[in-house]
Amino acid sequence: MNIFTKHISQALSLSETAVDNTLALLELGCTIPFISRYRKEKTGGLNEVQIAAISDMNERLKDIAKRKETIVKTINDAGKMTPELQHRIDSCWESTELEDIYLPYRPKRRTRAQVAREQGLEPLATIIMMQRESNPLEVAKRFVTSENSLSHHSTPSSGSIVPTVEAAISGAQDIIAEMVSEDERSRNSIRGVFRRNAVIISKVVKTKKDTDEAQKFSDYFDWQEPLRRCTSHRLLAMRRGEAEGVLRVSITADDNECVEKLCRQHVRGYGKCSRLVTEAIEDSYKRLLKPAIETEFANMSKEKADDEAIVVFTENLRQLLLSAPLGQKRVMGVDPGFRTGCKIVCLDAQGNLLHHEAIFPHPPVNKQMQAAISMEKMLDKYHIEAIAIGNGTASRETNLFIKDVLAGKYALPTDDNSNEKPAHNIQVFTVSEDGASIYSASKTAREEFPDEDVTVRGAVSIGRRLMDPLAELVKIDPKSIGVGQYQHDVDQTKLKKSLDLTVESCVNMVGVNLNTASQHLLMYVSGLGPALAKNIVDYRKEHGAFASRAQLKKVPRLGPAAFEQCAGFLRIPCAKNPLDGSAVHPESYALVEKMAKDCGCTVVELMKDAEKRKQINLKQYVTDTVGMPTLTDIMHELEKPGLDPREQLEEFEFDPNVQTIDDLQEGMILPGIVTNITNFGAFVDIGVHQDGLVHVSQLADHYVKDPNQVIKLHQHVRVRVKEVDYRRHRISLSMKGIK
């Protein structure tokens, strides 16, 4: 059994067997999607979130184990290890507690207490701390030294001299202050006070108050609230203001309560020694304990805020990646613009670029008729079935122009000179272009379109996002997609790991067409990565489309382990073996073939005939390695092989009477699209080039704790305009009471 199994099992409330088997699979290099989908018997049906939590905690415990090795070696080298101390270290698996145990033994810089110890004042500090002497000043006289009183055999430094009784007492108090600050009980009692009533305070830096860059932090110019009630977005906003030099942020607690708690722990009686100890405690708290605990709580609250923000980001990213795809249709992608025109690209059903050009239907050029003629030619020549328009500058204006063209409102010449052009039955969609400019300048885009400029690449990305958002968005750094909350302020290593896992989860949940997937999409498939993804694409170019999953074994460096991990997530539609187009893993093919044989039919017939599948008694096929969870999954897959789990795409249209923020009036009810979700609400695009905010309190007629419970990214909603701040370009919206 793994040495961490019991700890993880207890912490996550999971069975030890499931945890131990999961850890064993992870050690073998199995990915989280593979374990979750194809090893349910081993894990007891754990989902991806639970498996990821096991993996994270295992890594954290490994880090603590390494830290323990360092601590034990340091204490042993100092000759201070005891059996009791070794036992405490061995049984401790909490980082904060471990560091508290180590603190008195940790090598220190030259502190005031260290200087006092070098002066021989530690015995005096011990006498005062015991608080039994009635006259500590008399005792302190024995520790007063001078150069003349030192042995002529010694070669003391000037720092070893204790010239007066006051200096001796002061040095002893420095030692006591450090002892108190390093005491576990002391630290835990101060943590308790901070945990209950710490307050976070934000003040504006006076010299920055009137600057333009400071105004976005104006809510925090004079702000304070209990730290335990401070939401992640407010804390991250204050910390960003602090990083930009606009705000000063501090965390504090009731100083008197903290000192009183320390005194109750360490002060006995009311004598002169007790007063000296009290003075040392006050110094210890102000100079050592308070700054340390404040830093600890600042880091802890920041880490908690980071974790909450990362959860928001990953959930938004998941929803975005799993957005409804249009599918394989011939698409026109439009990157709208005014002065520079609208860049148009025409794509075939596989997303290949067929044609591109620019049109100028808007000011200042205003060549509407010429633009309409160009549009008509492209629509007809390339048999366009849908149009994707980016949601940036000139999006609304371009949308209206294109719909006028499709409706035949421009008197364009026809082949029979009738001046009547029939309306086109083509769907028009507005597509988020966040990150398109990042993609268009990336190495990936240059490799895909080495002979095209960035505007063409951006328009292609917009068109392809409509066809398959997942396949296109995996090419872009998730932080550039525009669905995060303070994503640049959180722990970047933790954020990247979480986002990569989210992308991997989405790609494997949907499945990947082995014969059309790009290298970037393939690299997120379980067990592959960049090198094997490139090898698959290169093999496909050289040998043509894959005819079977088994052919993957011929790809250079794709061995049995990688094949086991990736095969179930790769699809080959219309393959000779119908199971190659499903999520049934090749390791289960023989099992399905036996089911078909027992039913007196072929696998194809079994997949098509629901009545035959109903006749199967799954219990007959249970083995030592295959249980009911896998068998149930197989039956679901035979019913709907390769089914895309994503929803169907719907058209959307903004209110045609509302074009800019100046058109808004309080009380208006408008259609909108959810563009971003945070833990304080949702941002909604209502077509005025400025998203409005639906605060969490305005999302529904009932209490909402988590916005994701009632709303989804890219959801089509109806909102009411509550308030418009024209100066700050802020729009407040509500969804309350709207049917």
XYZ file of C-alpha atoms in Angstrom:
739
model
C 0.000 0.000 0.000
C 1.207 3.533 -0.815
C 2.561 5.309 2.285
C 0.173 8.216 1.697
C -2.975 6.165 1.080
C -4.360 6.437 4.617
C -3.763 10.202 4.842
C -5.445 10.843 1.485
C -8.305 8.472 2.223
C -9.126 10.214 5.492
C -8.696 13.729 4.125
C -10.915 13.148 1.070
C -13.350 10.681 2.705
C -12.633 8.005 0.082
C -12.046 4.294 0.508
C -8.438 3.240 1.023
C -8.717 0.608 -1.723
C -9.921 3.152 -4.293
C -7.219 5.645 -3.299
C -4.438 3.039 -3.324
C -5.467 1.675 -6.735
C -5.702 5.194 -8.132
C -2.225 6.071 -6.850
C -0.862 2.869 -8.396
C -2.396 3.759 -11.774
C -1.004 7.304 -11.580
C 2.460 5.914 -10.765
C 2.199 3.774 -13.924
C 1.718 6.948 -15.962
C -2.026 6.605 -16.556
C -3.805 9.886 -17.204
C -6.766 11.148 -15.212
C -9.247 10.885 -18.150
C -8.127 7.298 -18.854
C -8.421 6.223 -15.214
C -11.832 7.866 -14.867
C -13.229 6.391 -18.114
C -11.654 2.957 -18.429
C -10.580 1.841 -14.941
C -13.789 2.263 -12.934
C -13.473 -1.197 -11.385
C -10.100 -0.234 -9.909
C -11.204 3.150 -8.569
C -14.716 2.292 -7.497
C -16.080 4.715 -10.079
C -14.176 7.835 -8.980
C -14.704 10.837 -11.254
C -12.023 13.126 -12.700
C -12.376 15.698 -9.912
C -11.796 13.066 -7.215
C -8.862 11.530 -9.069
C -7.299 14.967 -9.576
C -7.714 15.663 -5.838
C -5.934 12.389 -5.016
C -3.123 13.288 -7.413
C -2.756 16.815 -5.993
C -2.682 15.620 -2.387
C -0.177 12.900 -3.247
C 2.158 15.516 -4.751
C 1.712 17.768 -1.710
C 2.552 14.932 0.680
C 5.624 14.094 -1.390
C 6.776 17.709 -1.030
C 6.238 17.552 2.751
C 8.209 14.298 2.911
C 11.131 15.974 1.124
C 10.914 18.929 3.491
C 11.020 16.535 6.448
C 14.258 15.023 5.167
C 15.861 18.470 5.083
C 14.579 19.352 8.574
C 15.732 16.071 10.130
C 19.196 16.412 8.581
C 19.562 19.998 9.825
C 18.528 19.139 13.380
C 20.754 16.024 13.425
C 23.732 18.022 12.160
C 23.161 20.492 15.006
C 23.121 17.598 17.505
C 19.689 18.573 18.839
C 17.528 15.640 17.708
C 15.665 13.695 20.393
C 13.409 10.609 20.092
C 10.383 12.722 21.018
C 11.225 15.374 18.409
C 11.812 12.708 15.749
C 8.412 11.179 16.536
C 6.681 14.542 16.247
C 8.268 15.205 12.866
C 7.449 11.702 11.598
C 3.773 11.980 12.558
C 3.271 15.533 11.232
C 1.812 16.047 7.724
C 0.724 19.679 7.921
C 3.157 22.240 6.517
C 2.382 24.981 9.052
C 2.706 22.634 12.023
C 5.925 21.160 10.630
C 7.489 24.602 10.241
C 6.426 25.506 13.802
C 8.191 22.394 15.118
C 11.301 23.281 13.143
C 11.346 26.994 13.936
C 13.427 26.867 17.172
C 16.054 24.725 15.422
C 16.186 26.549 12.095
C 19.501 28.304 11.348
C 18.975 32.014 11.906
C 20.470 35.208 10.735
C 22.180 37.280 13.459
C 19.159 38.356 15.517
C 19.121 40.452 18.686
C 18.469 37.257 20.642
C 21.429 35.560 18.985
C 23.707 38.449 19.979
C 22.426 38.193 23.562
C 23.134 34.455 23.615
C 26.692 35.131 22.436
C 26.997 37.528 25.364
C 26.156 34.647 27.708
C 22.728 35.977 28.681
C 20.652 32.853 28.025
C 20.890 31.678 31.686
C 19.606 35.094 32.799
C 16.713 34.830 30.331
C 15.858 31.386 31.766
C 15.914 32.732 35.357
C 13.637 35.652 34.446
C 11.289 33.373 32.466
C 10.897 31.099 35.520
C 9.643 34.205 37.416
C 10.834 33.042 40.842
C 13.454 35.697 41.633
C 12.251 38.646 43.649
C 15.129 40.887 42.527
C 16.147 40.161 38.915
C 18.309 43.290 38.789
C 20.580 41.832 41.469
C 20.844 38.579 39.527
C 21.621 40.517 36.350
C 24.711 42.071 37.945
C 26.436 38.668 37.649
C 26.132 38.921 33.848
C 27.632 42.416 33.504
C 31.014 42.230 31.762
C 33.683 44.509 30.442
C 36.946 44.023 28.587
C 38.847 44.138 31.880
C 36.681 41.528 33.520
C 36.993 39.079 30.652
C 39.668 36.408 30.847
C 42.983 37.439 29.377
C 42.937 34.110 27.509
C 39.845 35.100 25.512
C 39.722 37.242 22.407
C 36.229 38.646 22.651
C 34.564 40.901 20.153
C 33.066 44.155 21.312
C 29.642 42.515 20.904
C 30.425 40.174 23.846
C 30.553 43.014 26.339
C 27.531 43.625 28.641
C 28.398 46.971 30.174
C 25.379 47.538 32.449
C 22.605 45.750 34.309
C 20.090 47.402 31.978
C 21.918 45.974 28.952
C 21.887 42.509 30.529
C 18.145 42.708 31.248
C 17.466 44.016 27.742
C 19.462 41.188 26.147
C 17.642 38.607 28.265
C 14.323 40.090 27.197
C 15.392 39.801 23.543
C 15.971 36.078 24.129
C 12.585 35.723 25.867
C 10.886 37.600 23.000
C 12.355 35.172 20.481
C 11.456 32.156 22.650
C 7.845 33.339 22.850
C 7.691 33.986 19.091
C 8.989 30.481 18.360
C 6.681 28.751 20.815
C 4.000 26.658 19.053
C 1.305 27.493 21.589
C 2.011 31.196 21.207
C 1.804 31.090 17.432
C -1.382 29.027 17.477
C -3.094 31.353 19.944
C -2.311 34.393 17.758
C -3.477 32.461 14.693
C -6.728 31.801 16.534
C -7.299 35.519 17.093
C -6.453 36.326 13.467
C -8.686 33.505 12.251
C -11.663 34.866 14.189
C -11.359 38.618 13.796
C -8.534 39.627 11.452
C -9.389 42.693 9.377
C -8.034 43.531 5.930
C -7.472 47.258 5.457
C -6.871 49.079 2.182
C -5.815 52.742 1.917
C -4.959 54.761 -1.151
C -1.438 56.106 -1.579
C -2.136 59.860 -1.369
C 0.183 60.797 -4.201
C -1.692 58.407 -6.538
C -5.269 59.225 -5.515
C -6.076 61.598 -8.363
C -4.320 59.724 -11.149
C -6.309 58.054 -13.927
C -4.821 54.621 -13.279
C -5.948 54.764 -9.643
C -9.636 55.284 -10.425
C -10.310 51.628 -11.157
C -9.400 50.962 -7.507
C -11.522 53.821 -6.118
C -13.768 51.384 -4.225
C -10.753 50.452 -2.085
C -9.325 53.921 -1.339
C -10.609 53.642 2.240
C -11.817 50.100 2.775
C -11.812 47.556 5.548
C -13.700 44.355 6.283
C -13.257 41.088 8.203
C -10.740 38.950 6.344
C -12.910 35.830 6.606
C -15.686 37.669 4.732
C -13.477 39.153 2.042
C -14.374 37.546 -1.298
C -11.651 36.393 -3.647
C -12.362 39.065 -6.267
C -12.141 41.878 -3.706
C -8.937 40.534 -2.201
C -7.331 40.084 -5.619
C -8.447 43.584 -6.628
C -6.788 45.056 -3.517
C -3.626 43.044 -4.061
C -3.478 44.205 -7.677
C -3.861 47.809 -6.502
C -1.050 47.201 -4.034
C 1.176 45.701 -6.755
C 0.548 48.750 -8.948
C 1.521 51.106 -6.118
C -1.966 52.607 -5.769
C -3.023 50.954 -2.504
C -1.467 49.998 0.824
C -2.983 46.775 2.124
C -2.556 45.319 5.599
C -4.059 42.572 7.726
C -4.354 43.078 11.460
C -6.182 41.813 14.523
C -6.928 43.132 18.035
C -3.433 43.789 19.406
C -4.603 43.943 23.034
C -6.363 40.590 22.784
C -3.283 39.010 21.243
C -0.935 40.320 23.957
C -3.367 39.287 26.714
C -3.497 35.742 25.349
C 0.295 35.531 25.278
C 0.526 36.874 28.823
C -1.966 34.303 30.095
C 0.260 31.606 28.617
C 3.630 32.845 29.845
C 3.215 35.267 32.776
C 2.884 33.894 36.307
C 2.250 36.245 39.169
C 2.874 39.985 39.519
C 6.515 40.220 40.568
C 9.371 42.092 38.940
C 10.292 39.118 36.746
C 6.699 38.883 35.554
C 6.750 42.529 34.542
C 9.957 41.964 32.584
C 8.401 38.932 30.857
C 5.302 41.009 30.027
C 7.506 43.677 28.439
C 9.318 40.973 26.433
C 5.976 39.531 25.279
C 4.773 42.944 24.097
C 8.009 43.355 22.150
C 7.765 39.796 20.811
C 4.255 40.367 19.516
C 4.947 43.755 17.935
C 8.355 42.979 16.442
C 8.238 39.248 15.661
C 4.895 37.497 16.012
C 2.515 40.023 14.488
C 4.531 40.570 11.257
C 5.025 36.802 10.866
C 1.356 35.911 11.401
C 0.190 38.824 9.253
C 2.423 37.579 6.425
C 1.153 34.044 6.984
C -2.487 35.146 6.755
C -1.752 37.389 3.775
C -0.249 34.407 1.960
C -3.010 32.075 3.118
C -5.811 34.440 2.054
C -4.087 35.072 -1.279
C -3.743 31.330 -1.860
C -7.425 30.810 -1.038
C -8.418 33.669 -3.364
C -6.183 32.202 -6.079
C -7.832 28.811 -5.703
C -11.328 30.320 -5.945
C -10.369 32.410 -8.981
C -8.799 29.368 -10.653
C -11.995 27.373 -10.054
C -13.995 30.177 -11.735
C -11.536 30.311 -14.632
C -11.452 26.560 -15.200
C -15.243 26.275 -15.076
C -15.594 29.099 -17.607
C -12.931 27.514 -19.791
C -14.686 24.144 -19.602
C -17.979 25.702 -20.673
C -16.274 27.622 -23.479
C -14.418 24.576 -24.815
C -17.626 22.554 -24.695
C -19.635 25.231 -26.522
C -22.032 23.905 -29.141
C -20.276 23.279 -32.486
C -21.853 24.014 -35.851
C -20.172 20.946 -37.311
C -18.639 20.360 -40.721
C -20.259 23.028 -42.871
C -18.868 25.531 -45.363
C -18.332 28.697 -43.338
C -17.562 32.331 -44.051
C -15.484 33.905 -41.284
C -15.669 37.688 -40.848
C -13.268 39.801 -38.802
C -15.171 43.139 -38.765
C -13.628 46.610 -38.830
C -14.316 50.213 -39.836
C -11.276 51.966 -41.299
C -9.354 48.787 -42.141
C -12.439 47.055 -43.530
C -13.867 43.608 -42.881
C -11.546 40.689 -43.575
C -13.532 37.821 -45.141
C -12.400 34.189 -45.396
C -14.234 31.253 -46.981
C -13.609 27.796 -45.504
C -14.591 24.354 -46.702
C -16.350 21.840 -44.439
C -12.983 20.707 -43.030
C -11.907 24.250 -42.170
C -9.437 24.629 -45.037
C -8.946 28.143 -46.391
C -10.397 28.537 -49.896
C -10.425 32.302 -50.378
C -9.961 35.617 -48.597
C -10.514 39.291 -49.335
C -11.385 42.575 -47.625
C -14.604 44.572 -48.037
C -15.301 48.152 -46.893
C -19.014 48.615 -46.186
C -18.556 51.034 -43.245
C -17.261 54.585 -42.740
C -14.934 56.140 -43.658
C -14.797 54.194 -46.967
C -18.533 53.397 -47.313
C -18.316 51.117 -50.369
C -21.508 49.263 -49.486
C -22.609 48.273 -52.971
C -19.180 46.991 -53.933
C -18.990 45.086 -50.629
C -22.453 43.575 -51.229
C -21.484 42.413 -54.719
C -18.316 40.788 -53.322
C -20.331 39.099 -50.597
C -22.823 37.686 -53.105
C -20.057 36.298 -55.288
C -18.354 34.578 -52.367
C -21.596 33.146 -50.986
C -22.462 31.616 -54.355
C -19.013 30.503 -55.467
C -18.076 28.746 -52.221
C -21.572 27.486 -51.365
C -21.467 29.078 -47.919
C -23.806 27.476 -45.369
C -23.126 29.675 -42.302
C -21.421 32.959 -41.434
C -19.329 33.651 -38.305
C -18.854 37.318 -37.354
C -16.333 38.336 -34.706
C -17.793 40.242 -31.760
C -15.213 43.054 -31.710
C -15.209 46.516 -33.280
C -17.937 47.053 -35.926
C -19.522 43.676 -35.128
C -23.109 44.991 -34.871
C -22.769 47.129 -37.971
C -21.286 44.243 -39.971
C -24.002 41.895 -38.746
C -26.736 44.274 -39.965
C -25.007 44.789 -43.311
C -24.602 41.055 -43.938
C -28.204 40.336 -42.983
C -29.340 43.031 -45.434
C -27.267 41.332 -48.138
C -28.752 37.944 -47.286
C -32.268 39.393 -47.313
C -31.715 40.731 -50.852
C -32.044 44.413 -49.847
C -29.321 45.500 -52.243
C -30.476 45.805 -55.876
C -27.795 43.557 -57.316
C -27.738 42.539 -60.999
C -28.762 38.932 -61.736
C -28.098 36.641 -64.677
C -31.514 37.422 -66.199
C -31.154 41.200 -65.508
C -34.309 41.144 -63.377
C -32.690 43.148 -60.562
C -34.276 40.754 -58.093
C -31.976 38.627 -56.008
C -33.592 35.883 -53.908
C -32.846 35.894 -50.172
C -30.219 33.474 -48.894
C -31.150 30.915 -46.247
C -27.833 31.162 -44.405
C -27.402 31.190 -40.615
C -25.438 34.083 -39.112
C -23.640 33.733 -35.766
C -21.702 36.169 -33.606
C -18.493 34.522 -32.370
C -16.185 35.616 -29.562
C -12.883 36.767 -31.028
C -11.019 36.875 -27.692
C -7.557 35.493 -28.285
C -7.881 35.478 -32.094
C -5.172 38.127 -32.398
C -2.937 36.070 -30.089
C -3.444 33.015 -32.278
C -2.921 34.940 -35.539
C 0.572 36.021 -34.450
C 1.511 32.665 -32.932
C 3.942 30.060 -34.200
C 1.001 27.697 -34.730
C -0.760 30.142 -37.056
C 2.466 30.834 -38.970
C 2.936 27.105 -39.502
C -0.678 26.691 -40.667
C -0.691 29.760 -42.940
C 2.893 30.775 -43.699
C 1.870 32.893 -46.714
C -1.024 34.807 -45.073
C -0.960 37.878 -42.859
C -2.334 38.100 -39.308
C -5.718 39.494 -40.397
C -6.424 36.453 -42.561
C -5.337 34.068 -39.818
C -7.587 35.854 -37.307
C -10.614 35.594 -39.598
C -9.903 31.885 -40.163
C -9.819 31.367 -36.386
C -13.226 33.089 -36.060
C -14.716 30.856 -38.750
C -13.262 27.677 -37.325
C -14.460 28.556 -33.811
C -17.991 28.380 -35.137
C -17.403 24.967 -36.701
C -15.694 23.421 -33.661
C -14.792 25.694 -30.711
C -12.821 22.974 -28.937
C -10.592 22.117 -31.892
C -9.729 25.779 -32.495
C -9.431 27.121 -28.953
C -6.869 24.496 -27.881
C -4.385 26.389 -30.070
C -4.596 29.475 -27.838
C -3.170 30.064 -24.372
C -6.284 29.787 -22.154
C -5.312 33.015 -20.335
C -5.854 34.890 -23.613
C -9.391 33.653 -24.198
C -10.956 36.252 -21.901
C -13.018 34.140 -19.523
C -10.977 34.493 -16.341
C -11.106 36.520 -13.155
C -7.797 38.210 -12.263
C -6.037 35.398 -14.123
C -2.770 37.329 -14.319
C -2.709 37.904 -10.540
C -3.005 34.302 -9.351
C -0.324 31.643 -8.929
C 0.691 31.045 -12.549
C 2.076 27.540 -12.032
C -1.095 26.378 -10.298
C -3.253 28.121 -12.913
C -1.430 26.507 -15.845
C -1.711 23.044 -14.309
C -5.438 23.481 -13.687
C -6.113 24.853 -17.166
C -4.105 22.108 -18.873
C -6.078 19.477 -16.961
C -9.328 21.191 -17.978
C -8.383 21.238 -21.665
C -7.276 17.598 -21.473
C -10.552 16.646 -19.760
C -12.693 18.404 -22.391
C -10.783 16.999 -25.367
C -11.034 13.447 -24.083
C -14.663 13.788 -23.056
C -15.657 14.854 -26.591
C -13.267 12.510 -28.379
C -11.065 13.311 -31.378
C -11.391 12.416 -35.051
C -8.071 10.714 -35.719
C -8.078 11.615 -39.416
C -8.918 15.339 -39.181
C -7.522 16.474 -35.810
C -4.702 19.006 -35.766
C -1.461 18.377 -33.939
C -2.553 20.802 -31.220
C -5.777 18.932 -30.609
C -4.061 15.539 -30.614
C -1.465 16.611 -28.063
C -4.184 16.869 -25.401
C -5.407 13.316 -26.015
C -4.670 10.982 -23.116
C -1.184 9.471 -23.373
C 0.050 11.473 -26.370
C 1.660 14.891 -25.897
C 3.408 17.105 -28.479
C 5.932 14.569 -29.829
C 3.505 11.709 -30.449
C 0.861 14.105 -31.788
C 3.373 15.324 -34.380
C 4.306 11.736 -35.246
C 0.626 10.886 -35.819
C 0.146 13.881 -38.141
C 3.365 13.072 -40.014
C 2.312 9.405 -40.400
C -1.115 10.522 -41.649
C 0.483 12.787 -44.247
C 2.738 10.004 -45.484
C 0.332 7.039 -45.429
C -3.077 8.683 -45.752
C -6.077 8.401 -43.448
C -6.051 5.816 -40.670
C -8.251 2.835 -41.499
C -8.267 1.442 -37.959
C -7.163 2.200 -34.430
C -4.788 -0.752 -34.614
C -2.854 1.150 -37.284
C -1.791 3.597 -34.554
C 0.702 0.975 -33.403
C 2.681 1.650 -36.594
C 3.245 5.300 -35.642
C 6.895 5.800 -34.635
C 7.455 5.736 -30.850
C 3.782 5.085 -30.086
C 4.224 1.995 -27.913
C 1.749 -0.277 -26.105
C 1.425 2.011 -23.071
C 0.616 5.104 -25.158
C -1.780 3.070 -27.316
C -3.638 1.856 -24.236
C -3.991 5.435 -22.960
C -5.072 7.137 -26.193
C -6.951 4.586 -28.307
C -10.348 4.893 -26.631
C -10.437 8.665 -27.120
C -9.557 8.610 -30.842
C -12.407 8.088 -33.304
C -12.404 6.865 -36.918
C -15.892 7.544 -38.334
C -17.054 5.044 -40.960
C -14.201 2.661 -40.176
C -14.435 -0.978 -41.266
C -14.745 -1.950 -37.609
C -17.654 0.184 -36.293
C -16.187 0.099 -32.778
C -13.279 2.247 -34.054
C -15.755 5.112 -34.308
C -16.980 4.691 -30.743
C -15.665 5.213 -27.217
C -15.389 1.459 -26.689
C -11.746 0.729 -25.888
C -9.942 -1.778 -28.144
C -9.263 -3.897 -25.054
C -13.043 -4.548 -24.962
C -13.542 -5.378 -28.643
C -13.384 -9.139 -28.024
C -16.014 -8.778 -25.327
C -18.404 -6.937 -27.657
C -17.775 -9.493 -30.404
C -18.658 -12.271 -27.942
C -21.901 -10.448 -27.045
C -22.789 -10.221 -30.753
C -21.942 -13.879 -31.336
C -24.087 -14.926 -28.357
C -26.952 -12.911 -29.864
C -26.445 -14.580 -33.234
C -25.562 -11.368 -35.073
C -22.685 -9.135 -36.145
C -21.353 -6.200 -34.138
C -22.934 -3.792 -36.645
C -26.324 -5.477 -36.212
C -25.961 -5.405 -32.434
C -25.286 -1.646 -32.533
C -28.334 -1.029 -34.713
C -30.808 -3.344 -32.958
C -32.025 -2.139 -29.563
C -34.060 -5.300 -29.020
C -30.985 -7.510 -29.343
C -29.109 -5.335 -26.846
C -31.984 -5.656 -24.364
C -31.603 -9.431 -24.465
C -28.029 -9.265 -23.173
C -27.549 -10.272 -19.525
C -24.503 -8.217 -18.548
C -23.824 -10.323 -15.449
C -22.766 -13.175 -17.749
C -19.824 -11.099 -18.974
C -18.428 -10.018 -15.604
C -14.815 -11.164 -15.113
C -12.002 -10.473 -12.667
C -11.007 -7.400 -14.702
C -14.305 -6.305 -16.266
C -17.161 -5.349 -13.965
C -20.615 -3.841 -14.303
C -19.383 -0.213 -14.613
C -17.405 -1.011 -17.779
C -20.151 -3.226 -19.184
C -22.748 -0.503 -18.595
C -20.535 2.057 -20.354
C -20.128 -0.312 -23.314
C -23.882 -0.736 -23.680
C -24.453 3.039 -23.588
C -21.811 3.485 -26.268
C -23.279 0.770 -28.491
C -26.590 2.637 -28.318
C -25.139 5.962 -29.481
C -21.603 5.335 -30.761
C -19.325 8.394 -30.834
C -22.125 10.736 -29.713
C -20.892 14.319 -29.299
C -21.852 15.362 -25.738
C -22.069 19.039 -26.670
C -25.363 20.875 -27.168
C -26.826 22.090 -30.457
C -25.923 25.567 -31.683
C -28.634 28.255 -31.749
C -28.785 31.534 -33.666
C -28.949 34.795 -31.709
C -29.894 38.381 -32.521
C -29.406 41.591 -30.516
C -32.143 44.200 -30.206
C -31.870 46.152 -33.499
C -32.942 49.396 -31.777
C -29.988 49.374 -29.370
C -26.598 50.045 -30.958
C -24.562 52.042 -28.402
C -24.531 52.696 -24.664
C -26.340 55.994 -25.335
C -29.375 54.035 -26.592
C -29.856 52.350 -23.213
C -32.615 53.379 -20.852
C -33.318 52.063 -17.381
C -36.016 49.408 -17.426
C -35.291 48.176 -20.964
C -35.494 44.398 -21.411
C -32.924 43.183 -23.923
C -31.532 39.917 -25.308
C -27.911 39.176 -24.442
C -25.154 36.565 -24.448
C -23.240 35.577 -21.299
C -19.562 36.305 -22.016
C -17.923 35.713 -18.631
C -18.884 34.289 -15.241
C -17.249 35.280 -11.953
C -18.132 34.427 -8.384
C -19.759 37.863 -8.009
C -21.988 37.624 -11.079
C -22.016 37.341 -14.862
C -21.080 39.691 -17.700
C -23.548 39.897 -20.560
C -23.040 41.290 -24.086
C -26.148 43.271 -25.100
C -24.631 44.597 -28.320
C -23.370 48.037 -27.258
C -19.601 47.291 -27.303
C -19.566 47.210 -23.481
C -20.623 44.160 -21.475
C -23.035 44.726 -18.608
C -22.796 43.088 -15.188
C -25.568 41.001 -13.673
C -24.571 40.929 -10.007
C -25.022 37.557 -8.295
C -27.893 39.086 -6.305
C -29.680 39.905 -9.583
C -29.315 36.538 -11.332
C -32.560 34.998 -10.071
C -35.582 35.595 -7.872
C -34.053 33.289 -5.260
C -30.721 33.300 -3.406
C -27.799 32.260 -5.608
C -24.552 31.123 -3.998
C -22.754 30.069 -7.174
C -23.597 31.821 -10.485
C -22.773 28.614 -12.380
C -25.814 27.015 -10.752
C -28.189 29.251 -12.719
C -26.253 30.450 -15.763
C -23.792 29.123 -18.330
C -21.186 30.696 -20.585
C -22.568 31.784 -23.997
C -26.113 31.217 -22.743
C -28.749 33.347 -24.463
C -30.542 35.401 -21.797
C -32.929 38.310 -21.368
C -31.867 41.105 -19.031
C -33.266 44.332 -17.651
C -31.180 47.523 -17.638
C -30.917 48.639 -13.994
C -28.441 51.475 -14.184
C -26.014 53.033 -16.660
C -22.871 54.862 -15.521
C -21.919 56.743 -18.694
C -18.774 58.274 -17.190
C -17.205 54.957 -16.192
C -18.917 52.992 -18.991
C -20.536 50.595 -16.542
C -23.856 48.897 -17.174
C -25.792 47.261 -14.350
C -28.245 44.553 -15.428
C -30.778 42.260 -13.766
C -32.426 38.953 -14.630
C -34.917 39.086 -11.774
C -38.574 38.701 -12.661
C -37.940 38.153 -16.384
C -39.742 35.216 -17.924
